[in-house]
């Protein structure tokens, strides 16, 4: 394998890992506060559609990004209302958001554009162009979010309180700090990051929205989060690993193995999902989530 091919694979791996990383960090913020976020996939999908539709309507990729973030935060607040205010089952709420997003984006897209749920192709300023080393600004914003997340959660009073809410909300409440307020803040931050992930897919990486274009990336991001044990820097490595596997799979299409022949494209494309299962089977027993994650907090009277 020559150097040029390796550079191409690693460059592609970085591009493919960015939406995973943004979604993984979103899950980290949410789950560190005690709110399990199965709805990453749905928020990414809504953000991807809203970003593409906004960029097409307003002629600006940045305007599309803001609209995508707003849509993702709005969906995230629905999850927050069901999980935090109403103390509902967080898993069920997340699954409902995923199902709602998949159907709603396709129906609205078809009603607005009559292209089978797709948005019209984006051109020029409607897309994010490259700013450095062939990558768009979104790539560097998401990469910057890693040290920011590490510093805020690990080195600030706000981060300490947020992590405490995910471990022992009763103690935080006793100290006079709003558990509900901190959890809603985390949900909003998660929505913003999912907005970046969705916008990158439709306005940065592709040239428009396609139905179900997230293709399970939200669930892969959850697997990366568990593999990284809810830490920012390991999350970067885990997401890049999945991106590298995806990039390698693209290069392996059409590969012929001795005694087997040409490997089916479907088998190659399944590699990232197979790796998800393998990694979870290997670390799920040793990865300990925040103690209060998924448990609705009921204030003692």
mmCIF file of C-alpha atoms in Angstrom:
data_model
loop_
_atom_site.group_PDB
_atom_site.id
_atom_site.type_symbol
_atom_site.label_atom_id
_atom_site.label_comp_id
_atom_site.label_asym_id
_atom_site.label_seq_id
_atom_site.Cartn_x
_atom_site.Cartn_y
_atom_site.Cartn_z
ATOM 1 C CA UNK A 1 0.000 0.000 0.000
ATOM 2 C CA UNK A 2 1.618 3.262 -1.113
ATOM 3 C CA UNK A 3 1.797 6.502 0.872
ATOM 4 C CA UNK A 4 -0.703 8.288 -1.361
ATOM 5 C CA UNK A 5 -3.382 5.683 -0.670
ATOM 6 C CA UNK A 6 -2.737 5.871 3.076
ATOM 7 C CA UNK A 7 -3.097 9.659 3.017
ATOM 8 C CA UNK A 8 -6.340 9.304 1.063
ATOM 9 C CA UNK A 9 -7.728 6.777 3.543
ATOM 10 C CA UNK A 10 -6.818 8.871 6.588
ATOM 11 C CA UNK A 11 -8.225 12.016 4.992
ATOM 12 C CA UNK A 12 -11.454 10.183 4.221
ATOM 13 C CA UNK A 13 -11.495 8.733 7.742
ATOM 14 C CA UNK A 14 -11.386 12.232 9.213
ATOM 15 C CA UNK A 15 -14.280 13.367 7.042
ATOM 16 C CA UNK A 16 -16.373 10.322 7.926
ATOM 17 C CA UNK A 17 -15.621 10.567 11.656
ATOM 18 C CA UNK A 18 -16.803 14.181 12.074
ATOM 19 C CA UNK A 19 -20.581 13.529 12.257
ATOM 20 C CA UNK A 20 -19.894 10.575 14.563
ATOM 21 C CA UNK A 21 -17.733 12.736 16.805
ATOM 22 C CA UNK A 22 -20.280 15.552 17.043
ATOM 23 C CA UNK A 23 -23.056 13.089 17.901
ATOM 24 C CA UNK A 24 -20.808 11.230 20.346
ATOM 25 C CA UNK A 25 -19.982 14.453 22.200
ATOM 26 C CA UNK A 26 -23.693 15.283 22.238
ATOM 27 C CA UNK A 27 -24.387 11.963 23.917
ATOM 28 C CA UNK A 28 -21.530 12.580 26.346
ATOM 29 C CA UNK A 29 -22.991 15.903 27.512
ATOM 30 C CA UNK A 30 -26.481 14.476 27.835
ATOM 31 C CA UNK A 31 -25.573 11.252 29.592
ATOM 32 C CA UNK A 32 -23.087 12.920 31.927
ATOM 33 C CA UNK A 33 -26.075 14.866 33.242
ATOM 34 C CA UNK A 34 -28.096 11.676 33.687
ATOM 35 C CA UNK A 35 -30.231 11.856 30.529
ATOM 36 C CA UNK A 36 -29.801 8.857 28.233
ATOM 37 C CA UNK A 37 -30.015 10.044 24.631
ATOM 38 C CA UNK A 38 -31.028 7.257 22.265
ATOM 39 C CA UNK A 39 -32.473 9.959 19.987
ATOM 40 C CA UNK A 40 -29.112 11.100 18.589
ATOM 41 C CA UNK A 41 -30.010 9.545 15.256
ATOM 42 C CA UNK A 42 -33.314 11.401 15.057
ATOM 43 C CA UNK A 43 -31.824 14.765 16.016
ATOM 44 C CA UNK A 44 -29.086 14.377 13.420
ATOM 45 C CA UNK A 45 -31.656 13.540 10.756
ATOM 46 C CA UNK A 46 -33.871 16.515 11.609
ATOM 47 C CA UNK A 47 -30.843 18.816 11.632
ATOM 48 C CA UNK A 48 -29.668 17.463 8.267
ATOM 49 C CA UNK A 49 -33.039 18.161 6.665
ATOM 50 C CA UNK A 50 -33.501 21.577 8.286
ATOM 51 C CA UNK A 51 -29.958 22.637 7.351
ATOM 52 C CA UNK A 52 -30.361 21.621 3.716
ATOM 53 C CA UNK A 53 -33.801 23.226 3.445
ATOM 54 C CA UNK A 54 -32.580 26.418 5.140
ATOM 55 C CA UNK A 55 -29.436 26.641 3.012
ATOM 56 C CA UNK A 56 -31.485 26.142 -0.165
ATOM 57 C CA UNK A 57 -34.094 28.736 0.823
ATOM 58 C CA UNK A 58 -31.697 31.410 2.096
ATOM 59 C CA UNK A 59 -28.726 30.675 -0.152
ATOM 60 C CA UNK A 60 -26.291 30.435 2.767
ATOM 61 C CA UNK A 61 -24.698 27.381 4.368
ATOM 62 C CA UNK A 62 -24.243 29.244 7.659
ATOM 63 C CA UNK A 63 -27.919 30.162 7.756
ATOM 64 C CA UNK A 64 -28.730 26.520 7.085
ATOM 65 C CA UNK A 65 -26.461 25.507 9.969
ATOM 66 C CA UNK A 66 -28.279 27.821 12.385
ATOM 67 C CA UNK A 67 -31.660 26.503 11.268
ATOM 68 C CA UNK A 68 -30.423 22.927 11.649
ATOM 69 C CA UNK A 69 -29.161 23.645 15.156
ATOM 70 C CA UNK A 70 -32.485 25.250 16.088
ATOM 71 C CA UNK A 71 -34.413 22.237 14.788
ATOM 72 C CA UNK A 72 -32.158 19.799 16.632
ATOM 73 C CA UNK A 73 -32.435 21.749 19.890
ATOM 74 C CA UNK A 74 -36.228 21.868 19.521
ATOM 75 C CA UNK A 75 -36.406 18.091 19.122
ATOM 76 C CA UNK A 76 -33.975 17.703 22.001
ATOM 77 C CA UNK A 77 -36.224 19.819 24.229
ATOM 78 C CA UNK A 78 -39.115 17.504 23.418
ATOM 79 C CA UNK A 79 -36.981 14.643 24.688
ATOM 80 C CA UNK A 80 -36.010 16.748 27.697
ATOM 81 C CA UNK A 81 -39.626 17.566 28.511
ATOM 82 C CA UNK A 82 -40.616 13.907 28.346
ATOM 83 C CA UNK A 83 -37.580 12.665 30.276
ATOM 84 C CA UNK A 84 -36.897 15.442 32.780
ATOM 85 C CA UNK A 85 -40.124 17.319 33.412
ATOM 86 C CA UNK A 86 -42.509 14.392 32.974
ATOM 87 C CA UNK A 87 -40.015 11.788 34.246
ATOM 88 C CA UNK A 88 -40.859 9.436 31.392
ATOM 89 C CA UNK A 89 -38.836 6.502 30.152
ATOM 90 C CA UNK A 90 -35.787 7.991 28.429
ATOM 91 C CA UNK A 91 -35.223 5.015 26.141
ATOM 92 C CA UNK A 92 -38.809 5.061 24.862
ATOM 93 C CA UNK A 93 -38.652 8.823 24.340
ATOM 94 C CA UNK A 94 -35.437 8.533 22.327
ATOM 95 C CA UNK A 95 -36.795 5.731 20.160
ATOM 96 C CA UNK A 96 -39.950 7.764 19.511
ATOM 97 C CA UNK A 97 -37.842 10.721 18.380
ATOM 98 C CA UNK A 98 -35.918 8.499 15.958
ATOM 99 C CA UNK A 99 -39.123 7.148 14.445
ATOM 100 C CA UNK A 100 -40.714 10.613 14.281
ATOM 101 C CA UNK A 101 -37.652 12.119 12.596
ATOM 102 C CA UNK A 102 -37.427 9.381 9.962
ATOM 103 C CA UNK A 103 -41.061 9.804 8.925
ATOM 104 C CA UNK A 104 -41.378 13.561 9.356
ATOM 105 C CA UNK A 105 -38.338 14.525 7.286
ATOM 106 C CA UNK A 106 -39.419 12.285 4.394
ATOM 107 C CA UNK A 107 -43.020 13.507 4.428
ATOM 108 C CA UNK A 108 -42.184 17.212 4.677
ATOM 109 C CA UNK A 109 -39.387 16.892 2.117
ATOM 110 C CA UNK A 110 -41.714 15.254 -0.382
ATOM 111 C CA UNK A 111 -44.460 17.805 0.284
ATOM 112 C CA UNK A 112 -42.124 20.768 -0.198
ATOM 113 C CA UNK A 113 -39.939 19.602 -3.051
ATOM 114 C CA UNK A 114 -41.726 16.594 -4.650
ATOM 115 C CA UNK A 115 -38.426 14.732 -5.060
ATOM 116 C CA UNK A 116 -39.091 11.635 -3.005
ATOM 117 C CA UNK A 117 -38.137 13.283 0.263
ATOM 118 C CA UNK A 118 -34.906 14.785 -1.074
ATOM 119 C CA UNK A 119 -34.071 18.467 -1.109
ATOM 120 C CA UNK A 120 -32.899 20.136 -4.323
ATOM 121 C CA UNK A 121 -29.129 19.992 -4.910
ATOM 122 C CA UNK A 122 -27.120 22.670 -3.097
ATOM 123 C CA UNK A 123 -24.566 24.749 -4.960
ATOM 124 C CA UNK A 124 -22.068 27.505 -4.290
ATOM 125 C CA UNK A 125 -22.632 29.379 -1.035
ATOM 126 C CA UNK A 126 -25.368 26.931 -0.124
ATOM 127 C CA UNK A 127 -22.638 24.442 0.813
ATOM 128 C CA UNK A 128 -19.628 24.638 3.121
ATOM 129 C CA UNK A 129 -16.451 24.920 1.092
ATOM 130 C CA UNK A 130 -12.966 23.931 2.171
ATOM 131 C CA UNK A 131 -11.015 26.407 4.298
ATOM 132 C CA UNK A 132 -7.869 24.445 5.232
ATOM 133 C CA UNK A 133 -6.313 21.217 3.913
ATOM 134 C CA UNK A 134 -9.446 20.499 1.902
ATOM 135 C CA UNK A 135 -11.757 20.453 4.936
ATOM 136 C CA UNK A 136 -14.651 22.752 5.746
ATOM 137 C CA UNK A 137 -14.968 24.964 8.804
ATOM 138 C CA UNK A 138 -17.365 22.461 10.402
ATOM 139 C CA UNK A 139 -14.572 19.893 10.661
ATOM 140 C CA UNK A 140 -12.426 22.212 12.747
ATOM 141 C CA UNK A 141 -15.343 23.429 14.870
ATOM 142 C CA UNK A 142 -16.233 19.843 15.798
ATOM 143 C CA UNK A 143 -12.586 18.972 16.497
ATOM 144 C CA UNK A 144 -12.327 22.057 18.698
ATOM 145 C CA UNK A 145 -15.373 20.840 20.625
ATOM 146 C CA UNK A 146 -13.306 17.935 21.989
ATOM 147 C CA UNK A 147 -10.846 19.951 24.137
ATOM 148 C CA UNK A 148 -13.630 22.390 25.036
ATOM 149 C CA UNK A 149 -15.795 19.510 26.285
ATOM 150 C CA UNK A 150 -12.863 17.987 28.176
ATOM 151 C CA UNK A 151 -12.016 21.304 29.838
ATOM 152 C CA UNK A 152 -15.561 22.384 30.715
ATOM 153 C CA UNK A 153 -16.642 19.018 32.115
ATOM 154 C CA UNK A 154 -13.379 18.292 33.895
ATOM 155 C CA UNK A 155 -11.986 21.661 34.954
ATOM 156 C CA UNK A 156 -14.889 24.033 35.651
ATOM 157 C CA UNK A 157 -17.468 24.427 38.403
ATOM 158 C CA UNK A 158 -20.269 24.073 35.870
ATOM 159 C CA UNK A 159 -18.797 20.799 34.612
ATOM 160 C CA UNK A 160 -18.400 19.470 38.139
ATOM 161 C CA UNK A 161 -22.031 20.236 38.905
ATOM 162 C CA UNK A 162 -23.178 18.666 35.644
ATOM 163 C CA UNK A 163 -21.262 15.480 36.333
ATOM 164 C CA UNK A 164 -22.565 15.429 39.885
ATOM 165 C CA UNK A 165 -26.125 15.583 38.558
ATOM 166 C CA UNK A 166 -25.395 12.438 36.560
ATOM 167 C CA UNK A 167 -23.986 10.647 39.594
ATOM 168 C CA UNK A 168 -25.982 11.861 42.589
ATOM 169 C CA UNK A 169 -28.753 14.345 41.757
ATOM 170 C CA UNK A 170 -30.121 14.283 45.307
ATOM 171 C CA UNK A 171 -26.834 15.654 46.677
ATOM 172 C CA UNK A 172 -26.840 18.426 44.058
ATOM 173 C CA UNK A 173 -30.430 19.298 44.901
ATOM 174 C CA UNK A 174 -29.573 19.410 48.603
ATOM 175 C CA UNK A 175 -26.853 21.954 47.815
ATOM 176 C CA UNK A 176 -29.536 24.239 46.355
ATOM 177 C CA UNK A 177 -28.596 23.695 42.695
ATOM 178 C CA UNK A 178 -31.330 23.052 40.143
ATOM 179 C CA UNK A 179 -31.101 19.490 38.837
ATOM 180 C CA UNK A 180 -33.723 20.235 36.199
ATOM 181 C CA UNK A 181 -31.907 23.339 34.992
ATOM 182 C CA UNK A 182 -28.579 21.552 34.618
ATOM 183 C CA UNK A 183 -30.132 18.642 32.765
ATOM 184 C CA UNK A 184 -31.975 20.943 30.383
ATOM 185 C CA UNK A 185 -28.728 22.811 29.755
ATOM 186 C CA UNK A 186 -27.018 19.542 28.860
ATOM 187 C CA UNK A 187 -29.902 18.598 26.558
ATOM 188 C CA UNK A 188 -29.607 21.938 24.739
ATOM 189 C CA UNK A 189 -25.828 21.528 24.318
ATOM 190 C CA UNK A 190 -26.435 18.025 22.971
ATOM 191 C CA UNK A 191 -28.954 19.468 20.520
ATOM 192 C CA UNK A 192 -26.416 22.028 19.292
ATOM 193 C CA UNK A 193 -23.802 19.333 18.686
ATOM 194 C CA UNK A 194 -26.309 17.118 16.871
ATOM 195 C CA UNK A 195 -27.135 20.175 14.782
ATOM 196 C CA UNK A 196 -23.505 20.376 13.696
ATOM 197 C CA UNK A 197 -23.506 16.645 12.908
ATOM 198 C CA UNK A 198 -26.646 16.852 10.762
ATOM 199 C CA UNK A 199 -25.567 20.029 8.989
ATOM 200 C CA UNK A 200 -22.211 18.474 8.151
ATOM 201 C CA UNK A 201 -23.925 15.503 6.533
ATOM 202 C CA UNK A 202 -26.263 17.472 4.264
ATOM 203 C CA UNK A 203 -24.516 20.815 3.734
ATOM 204 C CA UNK A 204 -20.859 19.944 4.224
ATOM 205 C CA UNK A 205 -20.300 16.370 3.109
ATOM 206 C CA UNK A 206 -23.182 15.952 0.673
ATOM 207 C CA UNK A 207 -24.980 18.453 -1.556
ATOM 208 C CA UNK A 208 -28.450 18.138 -0.071
ATOM 209 C CA UNK A 209 -30.654 15.975 2.089
ATOM 210 C CA UNK A 210 -31.553 12.351 1.373
ATOM 211 C CA UNK A 211 -34.119 10.335 3.365
ATOM 212 C CA UNK A 212 -32.475 8.418 6.219
ATOM 213 C CA UNK A 213 -29.068 9.779 5.233
ATOM 214 C CA UNK A 214 -27.771 9.337 8.797
ATOM 215 C CA UNK A 215 -27.757 5.562 8.125
ATOM 216 C CA UNK A 216 -27.358 4.510 11.750
ATOM 217 C CA UNK A 217 -24.579 6.974 12.589
ATOM 218 C CA UNK A 218 -26.388 8.004 15.768
ATOM 219 C CA UNK A 219 -26.242 4.449 17.063
ATOM 220 C CA UNK A 220 -22.589 4.082 16.060
ATOM 221 C CA UNK A 221 -21.907 7.317 17.964
ATOM 222 C CA UNK A 222 -23.572 5.763 21.026
ATOM 223 C CA UNK A 223 -21.337 2.712 20.669
ATOM 224 C CA UNK A 224 -18.293 4.983 20.403
ATOM 225 C CA UNK A 225 -19.435 6.814 23.539
ATOM 226 C CA UNK A 226 -19.669 3.567 25.507
ATOM 227 C CA UNK A 227 -16.340 2.366 24.115
ATOM 228 C CA UNK A 228 -14.786 5.694 25.183
ATOM 229 C CA UNK A 229 -16.341 5.300 28.663
ATOM 230 C CA UNK A 230 -17.991 8.719 28.506
ATOM 231 C CA UNK A 231 -14.737 10.664 28.105
ATOM 232 C CA UNK A 232 -13.984 13.324 25.494
ATOM 233 C CA UNK A 233 -10.502 12.426 24.240
ATOM 234 C CA UNK A 234 -11.156 8.672 24.010
ATOM 235 C CA UNK A 235 -14.378 9.575 22.152
ATOM 236 C CA UNK A 236 -12.242 11.283 19.501
ATOM 237 C CA UNK A 237 -10.166 8.134 19.100
ATOM 238 C CA UNK A 238 -13.195 5.841 19.009
ATOM 239 C CA UNK A 239 -14.958 7.929 16.368
ATOM 240 C CA UNK A 240 -11.821 8.127 14.246
ATOM 241 C CA UNK A 241 -11.542 4.340 14.500
ATOM 242 C CA UNK A 242 -15.046 3.963 13.086
ATOM 243 C CA UNK A 243 -14.289 6.558 10.418
ATOM 244 C CA UNK A 244 -11.100 4.716 9.485
ATOM 245 C CA UNK A 245 -12.984 1.455 9.194
ATOM 246 C CA UNK A 246 -15.614 3.105 7.007
ATOM 247 C CA UNK A 247 -12.947 4.701 4.801
ATOM 248 C CA UNK A 248 -11.108 1.387 4.491
ATOM 249 C CA UNK A 249 -14.357 -0.333 3.559
ATOM 250 C CA UNK A 250 -14.768 2.108 0.680
ATOM 251 C CA UNK A 251 -11.304 1.189 -0.582
ATOM 252 C CA UNK A 252 -11.958 -2.553 -0.193
ATOM 253 C CA UNK A 253 -15.029 -2.647 -2.411
ATOM 254 C CA UNK A 254 -14.431 -5.080 -5.227
ATOM 255 C CA UNK A 255 -11.685 -6.882 -3.285
ATOM 256 C CA UNK A 256 -11.112 -10.487 -4.356
ATOM 257 C CA UNK A 257 -10.044 -13.026 -1.710
ATOM 258 C CA UNK A 258 -8.403 -16.405 -2.491
ATOM 259 C CA UNK A 259 -10.915 -19.223 -2.344
ATOM 260 C CA UNK A 260 -13.824 -16.811 -1.873
ATOM 261 C CA UNK A 261 -13.761 -14.570 -4.886
ATOM 262 C CA UNK A 262 -15.013 -11.008 -4.950
ATOM 263 C CA UNK A 263 -16.357 -9.892 -1.578
ATOM 264 C CA UNK A 264 -19.927 -8.553 -1.861
ATOM 265 C CA UNK A 265 -20.272 -4.801 -1.470
ATOM 266 C CA UNK A 266 -22.891 -5.351 1.230
ATOM 267 C CA UNK A 267 -20.398 -7.309 3.337
ATOM 268 C CA UNK A 268 -17.835 -4.520 3.070
ATOM 269 C CA UNK A 269 -20.390 -1.853 3.975
ATOM 270 C CA UNK A 270 -21.437 -3.867 7.035
ATOM 271 C CA UNK A 271 -17.940 -3.673 8.578
ATOM 272 C CA UNK A 272 -18.563 -0.519 10.707
ATOM 273 C CA UNK A 273 -21.734 -2.039 12.137
ATOM 274 C CA UNK A 274 -19.979 -5.344 12.783
ATOM 275 C CA UNK A 275 -17.237 -3.464 14.601
ATOM 276 C CA UNK A 276 -19.926 -1.751 16.691
ATOM 277 C CA UNK A 277 -21.207 -5.127 17.901
ATOM 278 C CA UNK A 278 -17.677 -6.447 18.554
ATOM 279 C CA UNK A 279 -16.608 -3.404 20.545
ATOM 280 C CA UNK A 280 -19.770 -3.344 22.619
ATOM 281 C CA UNK A 281 -19.483 -7.062 23.330
ATOM 282 C CA UNK A 282 -15.922 -6.485 24.511
ATOM 283 C CA UNK A 283 -16.377 -3.403 26.692
ATOM 284 C CA UNK A 284 -20.039 -3.209 27.699
ATOM 285 C CA UNK A 285 -19.419 -5.232 30.843
ATOM 286 C CA UNK A 286 -16.558 -2.986 31.959
ATOM 287 C CA UNK A 287 -17.945 0.396 30.859
ATOM 288 C CA UNK A 288 -19.790 1.940 33.773
ATOM 289 C CA UNK A 289 -22.157 4.780 32.839
ATOM 290 C CA UNK A 290 -23.027 7.681 35.165
ATOM 291 C CA UNK A 291 -24.966 6.163 38.057
ATOM 292 C CA UNK A 292 -28.059 8.321 37.616
ATOM 293 C CA UNK A 293 -28.208 7.968 33.807
ATOM 294 C CA UNK A 294 -31.660 6.897 32.687
ATOM 295 C CA UNK A 295 -33.175 7.303 36.161
ATOM 296 C CA UNK A 296 -35.787 10.077 36.476
ATOM 297 C CA UNK A 297 -35.109 12.301 39.468
ATOM 298 C CA UNK A 298 -37.964 12.770 41.900
ATOM 299 C CA UNK A 299 -37.350 15.557 44.385
ATOM 300 C CA UNK A 300 -37.902 14.537 47.971
ATOM 301 C CA UNK A 301 -40.437 16.579 49.879
#
